[in-house]
CSV table of C-alpha atoms in Angstrom, one decimal:
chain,number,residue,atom,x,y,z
A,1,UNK,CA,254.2,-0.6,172.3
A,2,UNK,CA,253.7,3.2,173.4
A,3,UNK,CA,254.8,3.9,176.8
A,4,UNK,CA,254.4,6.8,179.1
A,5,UNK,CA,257.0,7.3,181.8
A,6,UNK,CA,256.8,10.1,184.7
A,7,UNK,CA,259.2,11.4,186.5
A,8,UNK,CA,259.7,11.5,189.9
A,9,UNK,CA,258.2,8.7,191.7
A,10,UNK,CA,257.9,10.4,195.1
A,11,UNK,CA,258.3,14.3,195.7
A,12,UNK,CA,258.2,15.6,199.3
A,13,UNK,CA,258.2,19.0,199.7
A,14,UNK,CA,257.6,21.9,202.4
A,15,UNK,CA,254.3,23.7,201.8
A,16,UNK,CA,255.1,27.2,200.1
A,17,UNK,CA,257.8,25.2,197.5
A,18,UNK,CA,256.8,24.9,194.0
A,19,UNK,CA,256.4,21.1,192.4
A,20,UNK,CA,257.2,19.9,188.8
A,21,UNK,CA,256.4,16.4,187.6
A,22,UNK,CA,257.6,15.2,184.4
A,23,UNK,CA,255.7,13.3,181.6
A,24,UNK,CA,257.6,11.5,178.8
A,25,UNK,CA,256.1,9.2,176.0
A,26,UNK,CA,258.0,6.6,173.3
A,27,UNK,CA,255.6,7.8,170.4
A,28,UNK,CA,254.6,11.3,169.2
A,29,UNK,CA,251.3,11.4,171.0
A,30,UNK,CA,247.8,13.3,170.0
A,31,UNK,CA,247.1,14.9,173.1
A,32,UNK,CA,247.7,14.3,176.8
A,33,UNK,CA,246.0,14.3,179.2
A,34,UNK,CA,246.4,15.2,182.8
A,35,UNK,CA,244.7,13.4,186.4
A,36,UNK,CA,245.1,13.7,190.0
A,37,UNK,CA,244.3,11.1,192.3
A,38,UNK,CA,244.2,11.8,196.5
A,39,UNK,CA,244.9,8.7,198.6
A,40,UNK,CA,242.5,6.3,198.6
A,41,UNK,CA,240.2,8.3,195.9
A,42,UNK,CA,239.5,7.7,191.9
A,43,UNK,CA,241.7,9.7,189.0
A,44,UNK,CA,239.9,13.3,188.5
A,45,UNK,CA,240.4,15.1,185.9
A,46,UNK,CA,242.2,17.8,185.3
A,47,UNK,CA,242.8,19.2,182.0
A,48,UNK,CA,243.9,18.1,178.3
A,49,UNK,CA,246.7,19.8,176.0
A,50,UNK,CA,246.1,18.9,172.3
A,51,UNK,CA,248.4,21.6,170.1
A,52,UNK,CA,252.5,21.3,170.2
A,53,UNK,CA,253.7,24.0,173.0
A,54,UNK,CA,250.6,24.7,174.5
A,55,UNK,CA,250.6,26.1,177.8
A,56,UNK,CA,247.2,25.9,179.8
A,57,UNK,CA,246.9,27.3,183.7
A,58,UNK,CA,244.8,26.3,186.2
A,59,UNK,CA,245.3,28.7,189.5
A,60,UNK,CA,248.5,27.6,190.8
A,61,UNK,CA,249.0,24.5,188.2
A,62,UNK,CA,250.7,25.1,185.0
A,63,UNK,CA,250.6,22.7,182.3
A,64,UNK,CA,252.8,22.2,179.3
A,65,UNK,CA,253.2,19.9,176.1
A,66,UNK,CA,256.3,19.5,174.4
A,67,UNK,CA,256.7,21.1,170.6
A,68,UNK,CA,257.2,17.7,169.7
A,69,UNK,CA,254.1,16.1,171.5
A,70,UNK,CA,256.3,13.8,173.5
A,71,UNK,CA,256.7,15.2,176.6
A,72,UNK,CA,254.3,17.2,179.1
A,73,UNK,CA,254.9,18.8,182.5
A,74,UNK,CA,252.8,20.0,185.6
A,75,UNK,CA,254.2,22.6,188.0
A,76,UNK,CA,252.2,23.8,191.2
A,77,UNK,CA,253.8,26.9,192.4
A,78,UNK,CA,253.6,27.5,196.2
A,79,UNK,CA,252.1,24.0,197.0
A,80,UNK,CA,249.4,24.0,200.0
A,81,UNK,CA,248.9,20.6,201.7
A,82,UNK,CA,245.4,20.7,199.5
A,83,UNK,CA,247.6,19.6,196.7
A,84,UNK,CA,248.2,16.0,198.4
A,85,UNK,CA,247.9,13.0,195.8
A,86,UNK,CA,249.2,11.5,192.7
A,87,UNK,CA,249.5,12.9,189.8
A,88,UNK,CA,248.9,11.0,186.3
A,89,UNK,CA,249.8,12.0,183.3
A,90,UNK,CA,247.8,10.1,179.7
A,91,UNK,CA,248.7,10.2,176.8
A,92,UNK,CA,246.9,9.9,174.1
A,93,UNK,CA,247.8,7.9,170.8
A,94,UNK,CA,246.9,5.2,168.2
A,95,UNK,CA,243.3,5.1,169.7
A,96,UNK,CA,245.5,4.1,173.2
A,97,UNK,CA,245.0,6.5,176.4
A,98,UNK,CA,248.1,5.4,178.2
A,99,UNK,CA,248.5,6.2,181.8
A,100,UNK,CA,251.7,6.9,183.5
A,101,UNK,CA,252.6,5.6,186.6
A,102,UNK,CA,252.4,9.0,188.4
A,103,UNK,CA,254.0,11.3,190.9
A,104,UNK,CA,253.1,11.0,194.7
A,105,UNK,CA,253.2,14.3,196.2
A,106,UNK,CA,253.5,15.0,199.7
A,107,UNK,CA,253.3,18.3,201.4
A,108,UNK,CA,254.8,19.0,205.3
A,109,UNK,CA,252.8,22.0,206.9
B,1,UNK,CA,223.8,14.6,188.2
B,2,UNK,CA,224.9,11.0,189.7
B,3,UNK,CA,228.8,10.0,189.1
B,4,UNK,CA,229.9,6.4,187.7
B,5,UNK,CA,228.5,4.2,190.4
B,6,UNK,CA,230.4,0.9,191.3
B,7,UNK,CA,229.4,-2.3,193.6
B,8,UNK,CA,231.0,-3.5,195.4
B,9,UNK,CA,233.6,-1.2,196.6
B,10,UNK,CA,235.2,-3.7,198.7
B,11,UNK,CA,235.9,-7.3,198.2
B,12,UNK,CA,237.5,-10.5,199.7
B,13,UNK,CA,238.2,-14.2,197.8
B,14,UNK,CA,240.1,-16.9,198.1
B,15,UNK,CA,242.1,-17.6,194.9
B,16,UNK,CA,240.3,-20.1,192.5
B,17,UNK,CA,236.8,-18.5,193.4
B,18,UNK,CA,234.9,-16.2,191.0
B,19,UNK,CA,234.2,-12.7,191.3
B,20,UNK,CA,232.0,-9.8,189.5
B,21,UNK,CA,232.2,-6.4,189.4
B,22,UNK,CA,229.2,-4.1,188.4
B,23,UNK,CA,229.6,-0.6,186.6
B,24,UNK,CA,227.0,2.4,186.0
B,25,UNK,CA,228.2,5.0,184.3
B,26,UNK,CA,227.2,8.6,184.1
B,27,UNK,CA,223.8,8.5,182.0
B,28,UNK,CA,224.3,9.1,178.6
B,29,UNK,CA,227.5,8.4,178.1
B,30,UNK,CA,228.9,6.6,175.2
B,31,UNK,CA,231.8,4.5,175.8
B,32,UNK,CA,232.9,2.8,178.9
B,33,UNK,CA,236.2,1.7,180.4
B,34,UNK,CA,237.2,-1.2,182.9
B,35,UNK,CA,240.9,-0.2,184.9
B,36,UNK,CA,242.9,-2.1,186.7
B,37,UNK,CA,245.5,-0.1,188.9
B,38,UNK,CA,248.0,-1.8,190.8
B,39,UNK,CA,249.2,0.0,194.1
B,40,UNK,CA,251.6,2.4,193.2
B,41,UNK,CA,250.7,2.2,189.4
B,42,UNK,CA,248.9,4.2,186.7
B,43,UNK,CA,245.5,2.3,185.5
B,44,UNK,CA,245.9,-0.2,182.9
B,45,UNK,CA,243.3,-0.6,180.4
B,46,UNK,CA,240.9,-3.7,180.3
B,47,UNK,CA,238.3,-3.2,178.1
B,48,UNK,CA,237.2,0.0,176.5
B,49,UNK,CA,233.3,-0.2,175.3
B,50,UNK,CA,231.5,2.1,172.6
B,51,UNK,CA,227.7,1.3,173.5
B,52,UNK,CA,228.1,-2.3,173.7
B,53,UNK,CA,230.6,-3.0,171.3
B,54,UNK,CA,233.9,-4.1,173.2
B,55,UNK,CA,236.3,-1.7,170.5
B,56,UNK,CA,239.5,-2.6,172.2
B,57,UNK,CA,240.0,-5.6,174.5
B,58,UNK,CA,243.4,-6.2,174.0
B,59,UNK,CA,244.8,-6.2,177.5
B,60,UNK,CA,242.0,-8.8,178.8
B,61,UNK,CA,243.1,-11.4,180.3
B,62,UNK,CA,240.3,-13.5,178.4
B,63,UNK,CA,241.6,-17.0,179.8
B,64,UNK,CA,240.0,-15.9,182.9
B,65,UNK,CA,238.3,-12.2,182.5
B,66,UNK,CA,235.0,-11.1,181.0
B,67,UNK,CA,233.3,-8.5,180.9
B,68,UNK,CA,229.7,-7.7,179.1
B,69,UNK,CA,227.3,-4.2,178.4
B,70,UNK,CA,224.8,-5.9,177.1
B,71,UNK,CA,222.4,-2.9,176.5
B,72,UNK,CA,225.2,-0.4,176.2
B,73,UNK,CA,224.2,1.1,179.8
B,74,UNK,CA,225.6,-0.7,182.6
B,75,UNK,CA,228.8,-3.5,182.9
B,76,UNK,CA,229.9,-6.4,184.9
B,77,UNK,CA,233.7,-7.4,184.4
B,78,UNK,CA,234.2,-11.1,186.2
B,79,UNK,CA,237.1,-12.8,186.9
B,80,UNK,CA,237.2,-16.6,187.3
B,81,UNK,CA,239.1,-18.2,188.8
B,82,UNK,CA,240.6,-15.2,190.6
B,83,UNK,CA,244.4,-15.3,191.5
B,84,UNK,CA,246.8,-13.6,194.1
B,85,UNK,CA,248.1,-10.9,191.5
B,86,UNK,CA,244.6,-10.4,190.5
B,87,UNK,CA,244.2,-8.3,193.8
B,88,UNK,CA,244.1,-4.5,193.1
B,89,UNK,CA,241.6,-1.8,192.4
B,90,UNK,CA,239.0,-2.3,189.9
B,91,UNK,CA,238.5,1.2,188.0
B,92,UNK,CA,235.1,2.0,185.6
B,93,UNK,CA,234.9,4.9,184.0
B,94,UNK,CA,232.8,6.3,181.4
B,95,UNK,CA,233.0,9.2,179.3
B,96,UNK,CA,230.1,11.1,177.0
B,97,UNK,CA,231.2,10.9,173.6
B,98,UNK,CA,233.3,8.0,171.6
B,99,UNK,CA,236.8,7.4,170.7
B,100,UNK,CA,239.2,8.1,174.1
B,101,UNK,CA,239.9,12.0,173.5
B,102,UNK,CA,236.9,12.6,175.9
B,103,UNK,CA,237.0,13.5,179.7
B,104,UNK,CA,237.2,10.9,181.3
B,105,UNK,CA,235.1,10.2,184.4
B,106,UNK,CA,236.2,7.4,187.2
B,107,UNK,CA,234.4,5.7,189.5
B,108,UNK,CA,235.4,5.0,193.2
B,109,UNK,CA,236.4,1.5,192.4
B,110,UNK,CA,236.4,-2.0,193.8
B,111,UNK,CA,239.5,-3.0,195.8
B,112,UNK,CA,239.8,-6.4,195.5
B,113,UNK,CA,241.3,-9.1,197.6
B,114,UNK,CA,242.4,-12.5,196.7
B,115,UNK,CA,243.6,-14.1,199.7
């Protein structure tokens, strides 16, 4: 069946470093979909990507989907220790939202 | 305007007993999901309803899960008997229109114990 793998795990970084988390999926997907989730909260949502290369921005967040629609990234530039949480990537395919299993970020002040 | 709503948010079992979880979701939405995320996991879909039609229940458990929106508004997911792996957090979210290229909107959840 479709799966949705992110890349890393874990990622601690000093605050003023930039953060990229990588989203890969076994079947071309429709659109993905991105969440963020702070300890001991619910997903949020953050944005979608539906067209091959799109590039979408959010402040500091940039988010990209792959020309083939199998891979997506998220990259905070100059993280602040607001940006504490996991991040989930979903992608969409089949009628399936699959979620992957995300990327903890940590942030030392 | 009110978010998905979610009772209990906490709860603790011992394994073999039953247990039910209640969902509101944002009024007007369509379509309804029931999560379950595992600590240190991405949410897995349950059940994914369009008004009250259960479209996509293929990752129930149905031996011992089941869930119900009878007037296509609110939900109760049960589990019975509950076992040890069946502790994690409960997820409901809802989202306006049909299909699952909507927003999606989450709940606060129920973390549930099975001791």
């Amino acid at each position: 069946g479709q799966q949705v793998m992110q890349i890393p795990q874990y990622q601690h970084v000093q605050e003023g470093e930039d953060f990229t988390t990588y989203c890969n999926s076994s079947t071309t997907l429709s659109n993905i979909q991105w969440y963020k989730q702070r300890p001991g909260g619910h997903p949020v949502f953050l944005i979608q990507l539906v067209k091959s290369g799109e590039v979408k921005k959010q402040k500091r967040l940039t988010f990209q989907f792959g020309e083939a629609k199998k891979n997506s990234s998220l990259h905070i530039t100059a993280t602040q220790t607001t940006d504490v949480g996991t991040y989930f990537c979903a992608g969409q395919g089949g009628g399936k939202l699959i979620f992957g299993q995300g990327t903890t970020l940590q942030v030392k002040p | 305007e009110a978010g998905v709503v979610q009772s209990p948010r906490y709860k603790i079992i011992e394994k073999k007993q039953p247990v039910a979880f209640w969902c509101n979701p944002i009024s007007g939405h369509n379509t309804l999901y029931w999560y379950r995320q595992n600590l240190g996991q991405g949410p897995e879909l349950l059940i994914r309803y369009e008004n009250e039609e259960a479209v996509d229940d293929s990752q129930l458990p149905k031996d011992r899960f089941s869930a119900e929106r009878l007037k296509g508004v609110d939900s109760t997911l049960k589990i019975q008997p509950a076992e040890l792996g069946d502790s994690a957090v409960y997820l409901c979210a809802s989202s306006l229109g049909l299909g699952t290229q909507e927003t999606q909107y989450f709940g606060p959840g129920t973390r549930l114990l099975v001791l």
